[in-house]
CSV table of C-alpha atoms in Angstrom, one decimal:
chain,number,residue,atom,x,y,z
A,1,MET,CA,49.1,82.8,-56.8
A,2,ARG,CA,49.6,82.1,-53.1
A,3,ILE,CA,47.1,84.8,-52.2
A,4,ARG,CA,44.5,83.5,-54.6
A,5,LEU,CA,44.9,80.1,-53.1
A,6,LEU,CA,44.4,81.5,-49.6
A,7,CYS,CA,41.3,83.3,-50.7
A,8,LEU,CA,39.9,80.2,-52.2
A,9,LEU,CA,40.6,78.2,-49.0
A,10,ALA,CA,39.0,81.0,-47.0
A,11,SER,CA,35.9,81.2,-49.1
A,12,GLY,CA,35.6,77.4,-49.0
A,13,ALA,CA,35.7,77.5,-45.2
A,14,VAL,CA,33.0,80.2,-45.1
A,15,LEU,CA,30.8,78.3,-47.5
A,16,HIS,CA,31.1,75.2,-45.3
A,17,ALA,CA,30.3,77.1,-42.1
A,18,ALA,CA,27.2,78.6,-43.8
A,19,THR,CA,25.6,75.2,-44.4
A,20,GLY,CA,24.8,72.2,-42.3
A,21,ASP,CA,25.9,68.6,-42.8
A,22,LEU,CA,23.1,66.1,-43.0
A,23,ARG,CA,25.1,63.3,-44.5
A,24,GLY,CA,24.7,59.8,-43.1
A,25,VAL,CA,22.2,57.0,-42.6
A,26,TRP,CA,19.2,58.0,-40.4
A,27,LYS,CA,16.0,56.6,-39.1
A,28,ALA,CA,13.0,58.3,-37.5
A,29,ASP,CA,12.2,57.9,-33.8
A,30,GLY,CA,8.6,57.3,-32.8
A,31,LYS,CA,5.5,56.0,-34.5
A,32,ALA,CA,4.6,58.8,-37.0
A,33,TYR,CA,4.2,56.0,-39.6
A,34,LEU,CA,1.2,54.5,-37.8
A,35,ASN,CA,-0.9,57.5,-37.0
A,36,LEU,CA,0.2,61.1,-37.0
A,37,GLU,CA,-2.5,62.1,-34.6
A,38,THR,CA,-1.7,59.5,-31.9
A,39,ALA,CA,2.1,59.6,-32.3
A,40,GLY,CA,2.3,63.0,-30.7
A,41,VAL,CA,4.2,64.5,-33.6
A,42,ILE,CA,1.8,67.3,-34.6
A,43,VAL,CA,3.1,70.4,-32.9
A,44,ASP,CA,0.8,72.9,-34.6
A,45,PRO,CA,-2.2,73.2,-34.0
A,46,PRO,CA,-1.6,72.7,-30.3
A,47,SER,CA,-4.5,70.2,-30.2
A,48,GLY,CA,-2.2,67.7,-32.1
A,49,LYS,CA,-5.1,67.1,-34.5
A,50,ILE,CA,-5.0,67.6,-38.3
A,51,PRO,CA,-7.4,70.6,-39.2
A,52,TYR,CA,-9.5,68.7,-41.8
A,53,ARG,CA,-12.4,70.2,-43.6
A,54,PRO,CA,-15.5,68.4,-42.3
A,55,GLU,CA,-16.0,66.3,-45.5
A,56,ALA,CA,-12.3,65.3,-45.5
A,57,ARG,CA,-12.7,63.8,-42.0
A,58,ILE,CA,-15.3,61.4,-43.4
A,59,ARG,CA,-12.8,60.3,-46.1
A,60,VAL,CA,-10.2,59.7,-43.4
A,61,ALA,CA,-12.6,57.3,-41.6
A,62,GLU,CA,-13.3,55.5,-44.8
A,63,ASN,CA,-9.6,55.2,-45.5
A,64,PHE,CA,-9.0,53.9,-42.0
A,65,ALA,CA,-11.7,51.2,-42.4
A,66,LYS,CA,-10.1,49.8,-45.5
A,67,ARG,CA,-6.5,50.6,-44.7
A,68,ALA,CA,-5.3,46.9,-44.9
A,69,SER,CA,-6.0,46.8,-48.6
A,70,ALA,CA,-6.0,50.5,-49.5
A,71,ASP,CA,-2.9,51.9,-47.9
A,72,PRO,CA,-0.6,52.8,-50.9
A,73,ASP,CA,2.5,52.1,-48.8
A,74,ALA,CA,1.4,48.6,-47.9
A,75,ARG,CA,1.0,48.0,-51.7
A,76,CYS,CA,4.6,49.2,-52.0
A,77,PHE,CA,4.1,52.4,-53.9
A,78,GLN,CA,6.5,55.2,-53.2
A,79,PRO,CA,5.6,56.6,-49.7
A,80,GLY,CA,5.3,60.3,-50.5
A,81,VAL,CA,6.3,63.3,-48.4
A,82,PRO,CA,6.4,63.8,-45.5
A,83,ARG,CA,5.5,60.2,-44.9
A,84,ALA,CA,8.8,58.9,-46.2
A,85,THR,CA,10.7,60.6,-43.4
A,86,GLY,CA,8.7,59.1,-40.5
A,87,LEU,CA,8.7,55.5,-41.7
A,88,PRO,CA,10.5,52.9,-39.5
A,89,TYR,CA,13.1,52.3,-42.3
A,90,ARG,CA,16.4,53.9,-42.9
A,91,LEU,CA,17.2,56.7,-45.3
A,92,GLN,CA,20.6,58.0,-46.5
A,93,ILE,CA,21.5,61.6,-47.2
A,94,LEU,CA,24.2,62.6,-49.7
A,95,GLU,CA,25.2,66.1,-50.5
A,96,ASN,CA,27.1,67.8,-53.3
A,97,ALA,CA,27.2,71.4,-54.7
A,98,ARG,CA,24.1,70.7,-56.9
A,99,ALA,CA,21.7,69.1,-54.5
A,100,VAL,CA,20.9,67.2,-51.4
A,101,TYR,CA,20.0,63.6,-52.2
A,102,ILE,CA,17.8,61.5,-50.0
A,103,VAL,CA,17.7,57.8,-50.7
A,104,TYR,CA,14.9,55.9,-48.8
A,105,GLU,CA,15.0,52.3,-48.1
A,106,ARG,CA,11.3,52.0,-48.5
A,107,ALA,CA,10.3,51.2,-52.2
A,108,HIS,CA,13.9,52.3,-53.2
A,109,SER,CA,12.6,55.8,-53.5
A,110,TYR,CA,14.9,58.8,-53.8
A,111,ARG,CA,14.5,62.5,-53.9
A,112,ILE,CA,16.8,65.2,-55.3
A,113,LEU,CA,16.5,68.5,-53.5
A,114,TYR,CA,17.9,71.0,-55.9
A,115,LEU,CA,19.9,73.9,-54.5
A,116,ASP,CA,20.4,75.9,-57.7
A,117,GLY,CA,17.4,78.2,-57.2
A,118,ARG,CA,15.5,77.0,-60.3
A,119,PRO,CA,11.7,77.0,-60.0
A,120,HIS,CA,9.4,74.0,-59.5
A,121,ASN,CA,8.3,71.8,-62.4
A,122,ASP,CA,4.7,72.9,-61.9
A,123,GLY,CA,1.7,70.8,-62.4
A,124,LEU,CA,3.2,67.3,-62.6
A,125,PRO,CA,1.9,64.5,-60.4
A,126,TYR,CA,5.1,63.5,-58.6
A,127,THR,CA,4.5,60.8,-56.0
A,128,MET,CA,7.5,62.2,-54.0
A,129,GLY,CA,6.9,65.8,-54.9
A,130,ASP,CA,9.3,68.2,-56.7
A,131,SER,CA,11.8,69.6,-54.2
A,132,ARG,CA,13.7,72.9,-54.3
A,133,ALA,CA,15.9,73.7,-51.3
A,134,HIS,CA,18.2,76.2,-49.8
A,135,TRP,CA,20.3,76.5,-46.7
A,136,GLU,CA,19.3,79.0,-44.0
A,137,GLY,CA,22.4,78.8,-41.8
A,138,SER,CA,22.7,75.2,-40.8
A,139,THR,CA,19.0,74.4,-41.6
A,140,LEU,CA,18.1,72.9,-45.0
A,141,VAL,CA,14.7,74.3,-46.1
A,142,ALA,CA,13.0,72.4,-48.9
A,143,ASP,CA,9.9,73.6,-50.7
A,144,VAL,CA,8.0,70.6,-52.0
A,145,ALA,CA,5.2,70.9,-54.6
A,146,SER,CA,3.7,69.2,-57.6
A,147,PHE,CA,2.3,66.2,-55.9
A,148,SER,CA,0.0,63.4,-57.0
A,149,ASP,CA,-3.1,62.6,-54.9
A,150,GLN,CA,-2.0,58.9,-54.7
A,151,THR,CA,-0.2,58.8,-51.3
A,152,TRP,CA,-1.3,58.9,-47.7
A,153,LEU,CA,0.3,60.7,-44.8
A,154,ASP,CA,0.5,57.6,-42.5
A,155,GLY,CA,-1.0,54.1,-42.1
A,156,ALA,CA,-4.2,55.4,-40.6
A,157,GLY,CA,-5.7,56.9,-43.7
A,158,HIS,CA,-4.7,60.5,-43.2
A,159,TYR,CA,-4.4,61.9,-46.7
A,160,HIS,CA,-4.0,64.9,-49.0
A,161,SER,CA,-4.9,66.0,-52.5
A,162,ASP,CA,-2.8,67.0,-55.5
A,163,GLN,CA,-2.9,70.6,-54.0
A,164,LEU,CA,-0.4,69.4,-51.2
A,165,HIS,CA,2.4,71.8,-50.5
A,166,VAL,CA,5.1,70.9,-47.9
A,167,VAL,CA,7.9,73.0,-46.5
A,168,GLU,CA,10.5,70.9,-44.8
A,169,ARG,CA,13.2,72.0,-42.4
A,170,TYR,CA,16.2,69.7,-41.6
A,171,THR,CA,18.4,70.9,-38.8
A,172,ARG,CA,21.4,68.9,-37.4
A,173,THR,CA,20.8,69.3,-33.7
A,174,SER,CA,23.6,67.0,-32.5
A,175,PRO,CA,26.1,64.5,-34.1
A,176,GLU,CA,23.4,61.9,-33.6
A,177,THR,CA,20.2,63.7,-34.5
A,178,ILE,CA,18.4,65.8,-37.1
A,179,ALA,CA,15.3,67.7,-36.2
A,180,TYR,CA,12.8,67.3,-39.1
A,181,GLU,CA,9.9,69.7,-39.3
A,182,ALA,CA,7.2,69.7,-42.1
A,183,THR,CA,4.6,72.4,-42.6
A,184,ILE,CA,1.8,70.9,-44.6
A,185,GLU,CA,-0.9,72.8,-46.5
A,186,ASP,CA,-3.6,71.7,-48.8
A,187,PRO,CA,-6.6,74.0,-49.0
A,188,THR,CA,-8.9,71.4,-50.5
A,189,VAL,CA,-8.4,69.1,-47.5
A,190,PHE,CA,-7.2,71.2,-44.6
A,191,THR,CA,-8.7,74.4,-43.1
A,192,ALA,CA,-5.2,75.7,-42.2
A,193,PRO,CA,-1.5,74.8,-42.5
A,194,TRP,CA,-0.3,72.4,-39.8
A,195,LYS,CA,3.1,71.2,-38.7
A,196,LEU,CA,4.7,68.0,-37.6
A,197,ARG,CA,8.1,67.3,-36.0
A,198,VAL,CA,10.1,64.1,-36.0
A,199,THR,CA,13.6,63.3,-34.8
A,200,LEU,CA,15.9,61.4,-37.2
A,201,ARG,CA,18.6,59.4,-35.4
A,202,ARG,CA,21.9,58.4,-36.9
A,203,GLN,CA,22.4,54.7,-37.7
A,204,PRO,CA,26.1,54.2,-37.2
A,205,GLY,CA,27.6,51.7,-39.6
A,206,ALA,CA,24.3,51.0,-41.2
A,207,GLU,CA,23.6,50.5,-44.9
A,208,LEU,CA,20.4,50.7,-46.8
A,209,THR,CA,18.7,47.3,-47.6
A,210,GLU,CA,16.8,47.0,-50.9
A,211,ASP,CA,13.0,46.9,-50.7
A,212,GLU,CA,11.1,45.8,-53.8
A,213,CYS,CA,7.6,44.8,-54.6
A,214,GLU,CA,6.4,41.5,-55.9
A,215,VAL,CA,3.0,40.5,-57.0
A,216,ASP,CA,1.7,37.2,-55.6
A,217,SER,CA,-0.5,34.7,-57.5
A,218,ASN,CA,-3.6,36.5,-56.2
A,219,GLY,CA,-2.5,39.8,-57.7
A,220,ALA,CA,-1.7,41.2,-54.2
A,221,ARG,CA,1.4,43.4,-53.9
A,222,HIS,CA,4.0,42.7,-51.2
A,223,HIS,CA,7.2,44.2,-50.0
A,224,VAL,CA,10.1,41.7,-50.4
A,225,ALA,CA,13.4,42.0,-48.6
A,226,PRO,CA,16.6,40.6,-50.2
A,227,SER,CA,16.8,37.2,-48.5
A,228,LYS,CA,17.7,33.8,-49.8
A,229,ASP,CA,13.9,33.1,-50.1
A,230,SER,CA,13.5,36.0,-52.5
A,231,LYS,CA,16.0,34.6,-54.9
B,1,MET,CA,32.1,61.8,-62.6
B,2,GLN,CA,29.3,63.8,-60.9
B,3,GLY,CA,26.5,64.8,-63.2
B,4,VAL,CA,23.8,63.5,-65.4
B,5,TRP,CA,24.7,60.8,-67.9
B,6,GLN,CA,23.1,58.6,-70.5
B,7,SER,CA,24.0,55.6,-72.5
B,8,ALA,CA,25.3,56.6,-75.9
B,9,VAL,CA,24.2,53.3,-77.5
B,10,ILE,CA,20.4,53.4,-77.6
B,11,SER,CA,20.2,50.2,-79.5
B,12,ALA,CA,21.8,48.2,-76.6
B,13,ALA,CA,18.6,48.7,-74.5
B,14,PHE,CA,16.8,46.5,-77.0
B,15,ASP,CA,19.5,43.9,-77.5
B,16,VAL,CA,23.1,43.9,-76.2
B,17,GLN,CA,24.1,41.7,-79.2
B,18,ALA,CA,24.1,42.8,-82.8
B,19,HIS,CA,20.6,43.0,-84.2
B,20,GLU,CA,18.6,44.1,-87.2
B,21,ALA,CA,16.0,46.9,-87.1
B,22,ASP,CA,12.4,45.8,-86.3
B,23,ASP,CA,9.2,47.4,-85.4
B,24,GLN,CA,10.1,50.2,-83.0
B,25,ILE,CA,13.5,48.6,-82.5
B,26,PRO,CA,16.6,50.4,-83.9
B,27,ALA,CA,19.3,48.2,-85.4
B,28,GLY,CA,22.5,48.2,-83.5
B,29,PRO,CA,26.0,46.6,-83.1
B,30,SER,CA,26.9,44.3,-80.3
B,31,VAL,CA,28.2,46.0,-77.2
B,32,ILE,CA,29.9,42.7,-76.2
B,33,VAL,CA,33.7,43.2,-76.7
B,34,ASP,CA,34.7,39.9,-75.3
B,35,PRO,CA,34.3,37.2,-76.7
B,36,PRO,CA,35.5,38.9,-79.9
B,37,ASP,CA,32.6,37.6,-81.9
B,38,GLY,CA,30.3,39.8,-79.9
B,39,LYS,CA,28.0,37.0,-78.9
B,40,LEU,CA,26.9,36.0,-75.4
B,41,PRO,CA,28.6,32.6,-74.6
B,42,TYR,CA,25.4,30.8,-73.5
B,43,LEU,CA,25.6,27.3,-72.3
B,44,PRO,CA,23.2,25.1,-74.4
B,45,GLU,CA,20.3,25.0,-71.9
B,46,ALA,CA,20.6,28.7,-71.3
B,47,ALA,CA,20.5,29.4,-75.0
B,48,LYS,CA,17.1,27.7,-75.1
B,49,GLN,CA,15.9,29.8,-72.2
B,50,ALA,CA,17.1,33.0,-74.0
B,51,LYS,CA,15.1,31.9,-77.0
B,52,LEU,CA,12.0,31.3,-74.8
B,53,ASN,CA,12.5,34.8,-73.3
B,54,TRP,CA,12.7,36.3,-76.7
B,55,ASP,CA,9.3,34.7,-77.6
B,56,GLN,CA,7.9,36.1,-74.3
B,57,ARG,CA,9.4,39.5,-74.3
B,58,ASP,CA,6.3,40.9,-72.5
B,59,ARG,CA,7.7,39.2,-69.4
B,60,ASP,CA,10.7,41.6,-69.3
B,61,PRO,CA,10.9,42.3,-65.5
B,62,VAL,CA,11.5,46.0,-66.2
B,63,GLY,CA,8.1,46.0,-68.0
B,64,TYR,CA,6.7,45.1,-64.5
B,65,CYS,CA,8.6,48.1,-63.0
B,66,HIS,CA,11.3,46.0,-61.3
B,67,PRO,CA,14.8,47.5,-60.9
B,68,HIS,CA,17.2,46.9,-63.8
B,69,GLY,CA,19.9,44.9,-62.1
B,70,VAL,CA,23.5,45.2,-63.1
B,71,PRO,CA,24.8,45.9,-65.7
B,72,ARG,CA,21.4,46.9,-67.2
B,73,GLN,CA,21.2,49.9,-64.9
B,74,LEU,CA,23.6,51.7,-67.2
B,75,VAL,CA,22.0,50.6,-70.5
B,76,PRO,CA,18.6,52.3,-70.9
B,77,PRO,CA,18.3,55.4,-73.1
B,78,PHE,CA,17.2,57.5,-70.1
B,79,PRO,CA,19.2,59.8,-67.8
B,80,LEU,CA,21.0,58.7,-64.6
B,81,GLU,CA,22.8,60.9,-62.1
B,82,VAL,CA,26.1,60.1,-60.5
B,83,VAL,CA,26.7,61.5,-57.0
B,84,GLN,CA,30.1,61.3,-55.3
B,85,ASP,CA,30.1,62.1,-51.6
B,86,GLY,CA,32.9,61.0,-49.3
B,87,ASP,CA,32.9,57.3,-49.0
B,88,TYR,CA,30.0,56.8,-51.4
B,89,PHE,CA,29.4,56.7,-55.2
B,90,ALA,CA,25.7,56.7,-55.9
B,91,ILE,CA,24.0,56.0,-59.2
B,92,LEU,CA,20.3,57.2,-59.5
B,93,SER,CA,18.4,56.0,-62.5
B,94,GLU,CA,15.4,57.9,-63.8
B,95,THR,CA,13.6,54.8,-65.0
B,96,GLU,CA,12.3,52.5,-62.4
B,97,HIS,CA,14.0,54.7,-59.8
B,98,SER,CA,16.7,52.0,-59.6
B,99,VAL,CA,19.3,53.2,-57.2
B,100,ARG,CA,22.7,52.0,-55.9
B,101,VAL,CA,24.6,53.7,-53.1
B,102,ILE,CA,28.1,52.1,-53.4
B,103,PRO,CA,30.5,52.2,-50.5
B,104,LEU,CA,34.1,52.9,-51.3
B,105,ASN,CA,35.5,52.3,-47.8
B,106,GLY,CA,36.5,48.7,-48.1
B,107,ARG,CA,33.3,47.4,-46.4
B,108,PRO,CA,32.9,43.6,-47.1
B,109,HIS,CA,30.0,42.3,-49.1
B,110,ARG,CA,26.8,41.4,-47.2
B,111,LYS,CA,26.1,37.8,-46.7
B,112,ASN,CA,22.8,36.1,-47.6
B,113,TYR,CA,21.8,39.2,-49.5
B,114,TRP,CA,20.0,38.6,-52.8
B,115,ALA,CA,18.7,41.9,-54.3
B,116,TRP,CA,17.5,43.1,-57.7
B,117,MET,CA,20.4,45.6,-57.7
B,118,GLY,CA,22.8,43.3,-55.9
B,119,ASP,CA,25.4,44.4,-53.4
B,120,SER,CA,28.1,46.7,-54.8
B,121,ARG,CA,31.5,47.6,-53.4
B,122,GLY,CA,33.8,50.1,-55.1
B,123,HIS,CA,37.4,51.2,-55.1
B,124,TRP,CA,39.6,53.4,-57.2
B,125,GLU,CA,42.4,52.0,-59.4
B,126,ARG,CA,44.1,55.3,-60.5
B,127,ASP,CA,41.3,57.2,-62.3
B,128,THR,CA,39.0,54.2,-62.8
B,129,LEU,CA,36.3,53.3,-60.4
B,130,VAL,CA,36.1,49.5,-60.1
B,131,VAL,CA,32.8,48.1,-58.6
B,132,ASP,CA,32.5,44.5,-57.5
B,133,VAL,CA,28.8,43.4,-57.6
B,134,SER,CA,27.5,40.2,-56.0
B,135,GLY,CA,24.3,39.3,-54.2
B,136,LEU,CA,22.3,39.6,-57.4
B,137,ASN,CA,18.9,37.8,-57.2
B,138,GLY,CA,19.1,36.4,-60.8
B,139,LYS,CA,15.6,37.7,-61.8
B,140,THR,CA,16.8,40.4,-64.1
B,141,TRP,CA,17.3,40.5,-67.8
B,142,LEU,CA,20.2,42.3,-69.6
B,143,ASP,CA,18.0,43.9,-72.3
B,144,GLN,CA,14.5,43.8,-73.8
B,145,ALA,CA,15.5,40.9,-76.0
B,146,GLY,CA,15.4,38.4,-73.1
B,147,ASN,CA,19.1,38.0,-72.6
B,148,PHE,CA,19.4,37.0,-69.0
B,149,VAL,CA,21.4,36.0,-65.9
B,150,ASP,CA,20.7,33.8,-62.8
B,151,GLU,CA,21.5,34.1,-59.1
B,152,ASN,CA,25.1,33.0,-59.7
B,153,GLU,CA,25.8,36.3,-61.6
B,154,LYS,CA,28.8,38.4,-60.5
B,155,VAL,CA,29.8,41.6,-62.1
B,156,VAL,CA,33.0,43.7,-62.1
B,157,GLU,CA,32.3,47.2,-63.5
B,158,ARG,CA,34.8,49.8,-64.5
B,159,PHE,CA,34.0,53.5,-64.9
B,160,THR,CA,36.7,55.6,-66.6
B,161,MET,CA,36.4,59.2,-67.8
B,162,THR,CA,37.8,59.4,-71.3
B,163,GLY,CA,37.0,63.1,-71.6
B,164,PRO,CA,35.0,65.8,-69.7
B,165,ASP,CA,31.8,64.5,-71.2
B,166,ARG,CA,32.4,60.8,-71.6
B,167,ILE,CA,32.6,57.8,-69.2
B,168,LEU,CA,33.6,54.5,-70.6
B,169,TYR,CA,31.6,51.9,-68.8
B,170,GLU,CA,32.7,48.3,-68.9
B,171,ALA,CA,31.2,45.3,-67.2
B,172,THR,CA,32.6,41.9,-67.0
B,173,VAL,CA,29.8,39.4,-66.2
B,174,SER,CA,30.5,35.9,-64.9
B,175,ASP,CA,27.7,33.4,-64.3
B,176,PRO,CA,28.9,29.8,-64.7
B,177,THR,CA,25.4,28.3,-64.7
B,178,VAL,CA,24.3,30.4,-67.7
B,179,TYR,CA,27.5,31.2,-69.6
B,180,SER,CA,30.5,29.1,-70.6
B,181,ARG,CA,32.9,31.9,-69.8
B,182,PRO,CA,32.9,35.5,-68.4
B,183,TRP,CA,32.1,38.1,-71.0
B,184,THR,CA,32.6,41.9,-71.2
B,185,MET,CA,30.3,44.6,-72.5
B,186,ARG,CA,31.4,48.2,-73.1
B,187,ILE,CA,29.2,51.3,-73.4
B,188,PRO,CA,30.1,55.0,-73.6
B,189,LEU,CA,28.0,57.2,-71.3
B,190,ALA,CA,27.5,60.8,-72.5
B,191,ARG,CA,27.1,63.7,-70.2
B,192,ARG,CA,23.7,65.5,-70.5
B,193,PRO,CA,23.5,69.3,-70.4
B,194,LYS,CA,24.3,70.9,-67.1
B,195,ASN,CA,20.7,71.7,-66.2
B,196,THR,CA,19.2,68.3,-66.9
B,197,GLU,CA,17.1,67.1,-64.1
B,198,LEU,CA,15.9,63.5,-63.5
B,199,ILE,CA,12.1,63.4,-63.6
B,200,GLU,CA,10.3,61.0,-61.3
B,201,TYR,CA,9.3,57.8,-63.1
B,202,ASP,CA,6.7,55.7,-61.3
B,203,CYS,CA,4.6,52.7,-62.0
B,204,VAL,CA,0.8,52.6,-61.8
B,205,GLU,CA,-0.9,49.6,-60.3
B,206,GLY,CA,-2.1,46.9,-62.7
B,207,GLU,CA,-0.1,48.3,-65.6
B,208,ARG,CA,2.5,45.9,-66.9
B,209,ASP,CA,3.8,47.4,-70.0
B,210,VAL,CA,6.7,49.8,-70.4
B,211,VAL,CA,4.5,51.9,-72.7
B,212,HIS,CA,2.1,52.4,-69.8
B,213,HIS,CA,4.6,53.6,-67.2
B,214,GLN,CA,3.6,56.9,-65.8
B,215,ASN,CA,6.6,58.6,-67.4
B,216,LEU,CA,6.4,62.2,-66.4
B,217,GLN,CA,9.1,63.0,-68.9
B,218,ARG,CA,6.7,62.4,-71.7
B,219,GLN,CA,4.0,64.5,-70.0
B,220,ARG,CA,6.4,67.3,-69.5
B,221,ALA,CA,5.5,70.1,-71.9
B,222,LYS,CA,8.7,71.1,-73.7
């Protein structure tokens, strides 16, 4: 009995050592949310520019021109991936044996990154993608697929189609930071996969604040924070 | 209590009080256990408002994709996942992606915070999780029948496992500008099969009817 207990404790210790710990409240450094290409977050290709197909570049310019009214995030739809990570709002990561859970302040979105090795739910238009993850040492690697074509990648009109596929890597690099890396491919929009990197910084003592959408008398959609005025 | 759960009383989503069957509405008993007559103890003015809401059921805030509020988060006949991690107890709803991350560490309530899902603080009393909810914005309904609360609503919830596959959920609601006394509802939550996954539930711009929600669950080929 005692030996079995010791074995259990030992295997638990090994299990813990073989994974990371991403739990906590975090927020991205930098300005990836404004414009990925000017924020200096694209690490591959070395040019820092998104490798668009020529016709897709034209669409980006059109999106940029009408961004005030067309940006899905400004109209408070769920932000999509990887955009949700780079926003200037907090997120909270919870973990259990089944999954890693990311709750985003923005649009009260959440994602469940399943760890049980089951395959993607293919072909469904998830705004936040369908996430299947595993630990590689202390790095959480998430494969995200089954996207809708309804989200943008930032506030400058960078976009994707429903062929988007993202591989995310979350690595705890210090008690205060997570290195977040996303490799993005979408053969109908980009000529090659590309990669961005953002630092998530711990927000000690912070708690997520609700963000909800309300429609004004003109039919426009606005984010509303939980203040006395929103009562 | 970790896992995927679902209300075992489908009819309460339509009306928390006893009601007859109607078009697409299953008949059901009241889930109100106090007062003993199973009726919501509305003040006279509030009873008029509830009647008005009933006549305007298309104004249900959930039909506009707003978060459920409390206690309605636990009521819809759709799955929700409970996550327990250290100092946090989280409830993730499939519908409307309503979510609460509830601190269990004695943190005080936030001040001047008025949210659809309120401000929740939990603690354990033996095997029962007790959650104190304030900061509710008063825009939510309790069900599809137009039963409602206002911004003076406060809730004390109790989650107790009565078996490996059941949680007894109890909510005591006080709201002195709507109700003449606090009242209590009780709903068993049933565990869903182990591999059940929440599917994203999102709203599409301009669509204002529950029927038109982009419910991926329905599209999912099974």
